CSV table of C-alpha atoms in Angstrom, one decimal:
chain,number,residue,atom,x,y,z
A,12,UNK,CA,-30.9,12.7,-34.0
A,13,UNK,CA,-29.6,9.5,-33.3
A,14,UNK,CA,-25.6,10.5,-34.0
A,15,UNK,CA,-26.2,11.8,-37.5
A,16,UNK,CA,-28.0,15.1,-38.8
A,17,UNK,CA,-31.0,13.7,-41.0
A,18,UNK,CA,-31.5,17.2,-42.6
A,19,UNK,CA,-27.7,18.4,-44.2
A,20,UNK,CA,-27.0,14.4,-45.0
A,21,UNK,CA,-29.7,12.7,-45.5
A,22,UNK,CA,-29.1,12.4,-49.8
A,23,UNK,CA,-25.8,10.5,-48.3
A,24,UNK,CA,-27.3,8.4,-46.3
A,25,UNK,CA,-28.6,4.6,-47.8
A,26,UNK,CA,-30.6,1.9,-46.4
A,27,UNK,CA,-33.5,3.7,-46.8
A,28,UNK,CA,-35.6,4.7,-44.1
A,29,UNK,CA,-33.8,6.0,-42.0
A,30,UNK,CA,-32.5,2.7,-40.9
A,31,UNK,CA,-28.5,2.4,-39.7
A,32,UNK,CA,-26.7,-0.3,-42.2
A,33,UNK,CA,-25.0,-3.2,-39.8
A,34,UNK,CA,-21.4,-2.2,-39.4
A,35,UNK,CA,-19.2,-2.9,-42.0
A,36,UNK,CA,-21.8,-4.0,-44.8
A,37,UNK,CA,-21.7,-2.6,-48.3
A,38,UNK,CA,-24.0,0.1,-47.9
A,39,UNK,CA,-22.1,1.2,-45.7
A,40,UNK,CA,-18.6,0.7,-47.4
A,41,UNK,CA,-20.4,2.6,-50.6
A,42,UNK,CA,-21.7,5.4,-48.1
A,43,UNK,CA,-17.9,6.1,-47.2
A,44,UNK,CA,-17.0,6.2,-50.9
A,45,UNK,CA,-19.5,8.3,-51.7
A,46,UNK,CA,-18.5,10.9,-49.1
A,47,UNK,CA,-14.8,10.4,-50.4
A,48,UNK,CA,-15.7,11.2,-54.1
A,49,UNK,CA,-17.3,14.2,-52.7
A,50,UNK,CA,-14.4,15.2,-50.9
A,51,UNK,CA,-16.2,14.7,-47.3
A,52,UNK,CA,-14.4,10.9,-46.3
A,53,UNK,CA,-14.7,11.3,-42.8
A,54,UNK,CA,-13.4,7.2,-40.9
A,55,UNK,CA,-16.2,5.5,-39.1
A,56,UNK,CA,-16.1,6.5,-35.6
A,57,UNK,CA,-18.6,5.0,-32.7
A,58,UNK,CA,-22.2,6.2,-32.9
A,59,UNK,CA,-22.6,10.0,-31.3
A,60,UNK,CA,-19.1,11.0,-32.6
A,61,UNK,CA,-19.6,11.3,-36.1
A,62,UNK,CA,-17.7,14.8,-37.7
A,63,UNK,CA,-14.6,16.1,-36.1
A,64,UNK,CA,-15.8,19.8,-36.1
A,65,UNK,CA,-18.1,19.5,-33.2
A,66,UNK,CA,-21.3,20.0,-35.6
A,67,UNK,CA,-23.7,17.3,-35.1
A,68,UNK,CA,-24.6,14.0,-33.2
A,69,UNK,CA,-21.6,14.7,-30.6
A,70,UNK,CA,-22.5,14.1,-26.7
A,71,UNK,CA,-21.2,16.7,-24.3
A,72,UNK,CA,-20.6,15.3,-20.3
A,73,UNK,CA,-22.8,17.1,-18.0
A,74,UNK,CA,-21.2,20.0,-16.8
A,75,UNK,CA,-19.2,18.8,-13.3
A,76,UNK,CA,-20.8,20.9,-10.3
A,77,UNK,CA,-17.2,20.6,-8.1
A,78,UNK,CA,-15.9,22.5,-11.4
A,79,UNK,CA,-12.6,20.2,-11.1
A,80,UNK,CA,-13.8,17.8,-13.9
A,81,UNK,CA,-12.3,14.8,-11.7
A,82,UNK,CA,-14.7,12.1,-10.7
A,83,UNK,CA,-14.6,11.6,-6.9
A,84,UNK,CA,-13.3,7.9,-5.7
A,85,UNK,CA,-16.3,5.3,-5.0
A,86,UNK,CA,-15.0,4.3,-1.6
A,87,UNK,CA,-12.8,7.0,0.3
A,88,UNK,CA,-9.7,6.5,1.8
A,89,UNK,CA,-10.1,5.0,5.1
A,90,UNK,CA,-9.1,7.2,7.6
A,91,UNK,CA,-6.2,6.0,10.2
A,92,UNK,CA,-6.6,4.6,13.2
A,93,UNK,CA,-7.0,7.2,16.2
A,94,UNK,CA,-4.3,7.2,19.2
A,95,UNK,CA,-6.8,5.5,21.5
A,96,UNK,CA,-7.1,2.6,18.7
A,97,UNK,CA,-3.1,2.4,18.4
A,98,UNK,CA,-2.7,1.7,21.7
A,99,UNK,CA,-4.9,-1.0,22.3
A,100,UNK,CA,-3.8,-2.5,19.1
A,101,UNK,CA,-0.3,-2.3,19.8
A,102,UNK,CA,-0.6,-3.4,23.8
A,103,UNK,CA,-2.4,-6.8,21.8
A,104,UNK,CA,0.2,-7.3,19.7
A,105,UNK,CA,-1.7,-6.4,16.4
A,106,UNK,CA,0.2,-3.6,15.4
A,107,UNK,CA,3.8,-3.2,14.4
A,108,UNK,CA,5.5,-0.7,16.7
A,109,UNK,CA,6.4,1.1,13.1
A,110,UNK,CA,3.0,1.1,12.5
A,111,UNK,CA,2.5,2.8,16.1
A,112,UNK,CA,5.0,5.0,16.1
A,113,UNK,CA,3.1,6.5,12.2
A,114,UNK,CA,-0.1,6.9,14.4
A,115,UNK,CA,1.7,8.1,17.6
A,116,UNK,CA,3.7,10.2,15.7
A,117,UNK,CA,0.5,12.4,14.2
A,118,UNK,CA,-1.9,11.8,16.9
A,119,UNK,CA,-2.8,14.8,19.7
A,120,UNK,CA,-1.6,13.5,23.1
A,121,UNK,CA,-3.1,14.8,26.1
A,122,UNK,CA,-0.6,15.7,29.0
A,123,UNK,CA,-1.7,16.8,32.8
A,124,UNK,CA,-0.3,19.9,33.7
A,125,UNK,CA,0.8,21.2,37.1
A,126,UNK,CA,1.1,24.9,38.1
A,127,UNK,CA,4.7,25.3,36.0
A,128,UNK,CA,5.0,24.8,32.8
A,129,UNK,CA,6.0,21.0,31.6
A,130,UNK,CA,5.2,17.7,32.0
A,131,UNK,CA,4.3,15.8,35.0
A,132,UNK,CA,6.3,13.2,36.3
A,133,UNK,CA,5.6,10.0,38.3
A,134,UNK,CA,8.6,9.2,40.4
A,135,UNK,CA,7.4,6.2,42.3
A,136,UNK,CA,8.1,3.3,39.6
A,137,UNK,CA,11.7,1.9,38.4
A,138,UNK,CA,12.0,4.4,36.1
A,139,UNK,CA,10.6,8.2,35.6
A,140,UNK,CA,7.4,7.8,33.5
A,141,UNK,CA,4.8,11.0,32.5
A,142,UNK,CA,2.0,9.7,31.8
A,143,UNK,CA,0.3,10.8,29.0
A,144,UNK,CA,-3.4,10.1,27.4
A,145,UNK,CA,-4.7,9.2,23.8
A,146,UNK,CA,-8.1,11.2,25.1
A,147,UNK,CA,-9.8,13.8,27.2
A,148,UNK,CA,-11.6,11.0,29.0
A,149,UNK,CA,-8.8,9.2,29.7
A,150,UNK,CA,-6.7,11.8,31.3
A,151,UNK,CA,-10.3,12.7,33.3
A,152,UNK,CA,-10.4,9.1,34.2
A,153,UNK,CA,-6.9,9.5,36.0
A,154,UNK,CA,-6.9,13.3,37.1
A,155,UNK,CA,-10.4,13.9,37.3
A,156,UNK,CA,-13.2,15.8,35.6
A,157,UNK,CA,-11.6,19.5,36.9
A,158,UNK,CA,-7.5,18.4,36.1
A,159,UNK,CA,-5.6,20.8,33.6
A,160,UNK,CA,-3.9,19.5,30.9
A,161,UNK,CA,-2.1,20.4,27.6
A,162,UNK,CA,-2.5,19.2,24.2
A,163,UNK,CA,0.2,18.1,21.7
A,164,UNK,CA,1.3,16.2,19.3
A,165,UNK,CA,3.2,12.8,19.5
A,166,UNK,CA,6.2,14.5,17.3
A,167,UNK,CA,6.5,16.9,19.7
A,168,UNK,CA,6.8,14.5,22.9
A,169,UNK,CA,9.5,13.0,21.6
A,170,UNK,CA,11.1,16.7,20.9
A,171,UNK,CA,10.2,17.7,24.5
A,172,UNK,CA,10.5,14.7,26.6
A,173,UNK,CA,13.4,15.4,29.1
A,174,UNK,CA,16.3,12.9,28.7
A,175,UNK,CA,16.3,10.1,31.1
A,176,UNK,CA,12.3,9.9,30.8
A,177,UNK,CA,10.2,7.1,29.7
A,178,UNK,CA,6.0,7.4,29.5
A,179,UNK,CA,2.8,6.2,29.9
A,180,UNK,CA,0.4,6.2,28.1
A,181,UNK,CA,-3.8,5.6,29.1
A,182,UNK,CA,-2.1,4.6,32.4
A,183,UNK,CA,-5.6,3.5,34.1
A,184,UNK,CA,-7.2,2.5,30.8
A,185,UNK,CA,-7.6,-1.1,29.9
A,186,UNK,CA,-4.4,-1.3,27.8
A,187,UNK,CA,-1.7,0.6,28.8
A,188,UNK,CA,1.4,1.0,27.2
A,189,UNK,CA,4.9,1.9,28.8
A,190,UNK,CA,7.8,3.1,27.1
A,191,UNK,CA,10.8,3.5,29.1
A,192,UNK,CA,13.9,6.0,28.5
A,193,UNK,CA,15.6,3.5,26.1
A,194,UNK,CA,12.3,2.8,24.6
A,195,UNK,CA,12.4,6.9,23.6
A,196,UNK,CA,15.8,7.2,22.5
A,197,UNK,CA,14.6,4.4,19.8
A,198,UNK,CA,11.4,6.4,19.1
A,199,UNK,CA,13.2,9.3,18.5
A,200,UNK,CA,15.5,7.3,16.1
A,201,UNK,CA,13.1,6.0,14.2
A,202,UNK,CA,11.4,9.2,14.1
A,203,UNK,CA,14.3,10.6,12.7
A,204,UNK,CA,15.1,8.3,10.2
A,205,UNK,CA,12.3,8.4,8.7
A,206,UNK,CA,12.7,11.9,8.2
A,207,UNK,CA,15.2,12.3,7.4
A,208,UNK,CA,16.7,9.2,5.8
């Protein structure tokens, strides 16, 4: 079919043999003024889109199988960089402590647990520290294999964390990261901020 019906048109149609006239030639110019005296002028539109009624020589897309007629991206968002990730990137010096804070903030943080409720606490440095873990096998590095723990997110340390308290975290890992009591109050600040504006 080609974008035109051959059958219903085909007495309106010149050049012949079925051939297409080039694009703006004088067939083409007198095929348009014979549709007009006839009362049928339709404007030249692309190939496959001829008539405005839907009738002939119109291409339909290919029903969309998700049934949400959007195309899905070619390259997905990357995904963000996991707590473990964070922390080695901020102990380097690669990532903005802003930057940290957004991953720290979402990430699940894995606490040891005692036989009460609440955080552990290590007493013996300058400050009170808890240390905490971007992953099971962290914590198990520390704890061992048979150590309970609890499992929550950054936003919620920084709700939780008694005053006074700094932490830890991936204490025996190969980059650890400390952040003392004043080092929290900023967290929290920042945290809150962003919030909250």
């Amino acid at each position: 079919m080609y974008g035109y019906d051959q059958t219903a048109s085909a007495g309106h149609h010149s050049g012949g043999h079925g051939q297409h006239a080039p694009h703006g030639s004088h067939a083409q110019q007198a095929q348009q003024a014979q549709h007009a005296q006839h009362g049928q002028y339709v404007p030249h539109q692309p190939h496959g889109q001829h008539g405005q009624h839907g009738q002939h020589g119109q291409h339909q897309a290919p029903p969309d199988p998700s049934g949400y007629g959007q195309q899905q991206p070619l390259y997905p968002e990357p995904s963000p960089p996991s707590l473990g990730e964070g922390v080695r990137a901020f102990a380097t010096g690669t990532m903005s402590p802003e930057d940290f804070q957004g991953i720290f903030h979402n990430s699940r943080v894995y606490c040891p647990r005692g036989d009460t409720p609440g955080f552990l606490a290590l007493h013996s440095t300058q400050q009170p520290v808890i240390p905490m873990f971007s992953t099971l096998k962290e914590l198990r590095a520390y704890a061992g294999k048979e150590s309970r723990y609890f499992v929550i997110t950054g936003a919620e340390v920084l709700d939780l964390l008694p005053s006074g308290y700094g932490f830890v975290l991936d204490i025996e890992g190969d980059h650890r990261v400390v952040f003392d009591a004043k080092a929290v109050t900023e967290m929290v600040d920042f945290a809150m901020h962003r919030m909250y504006g």
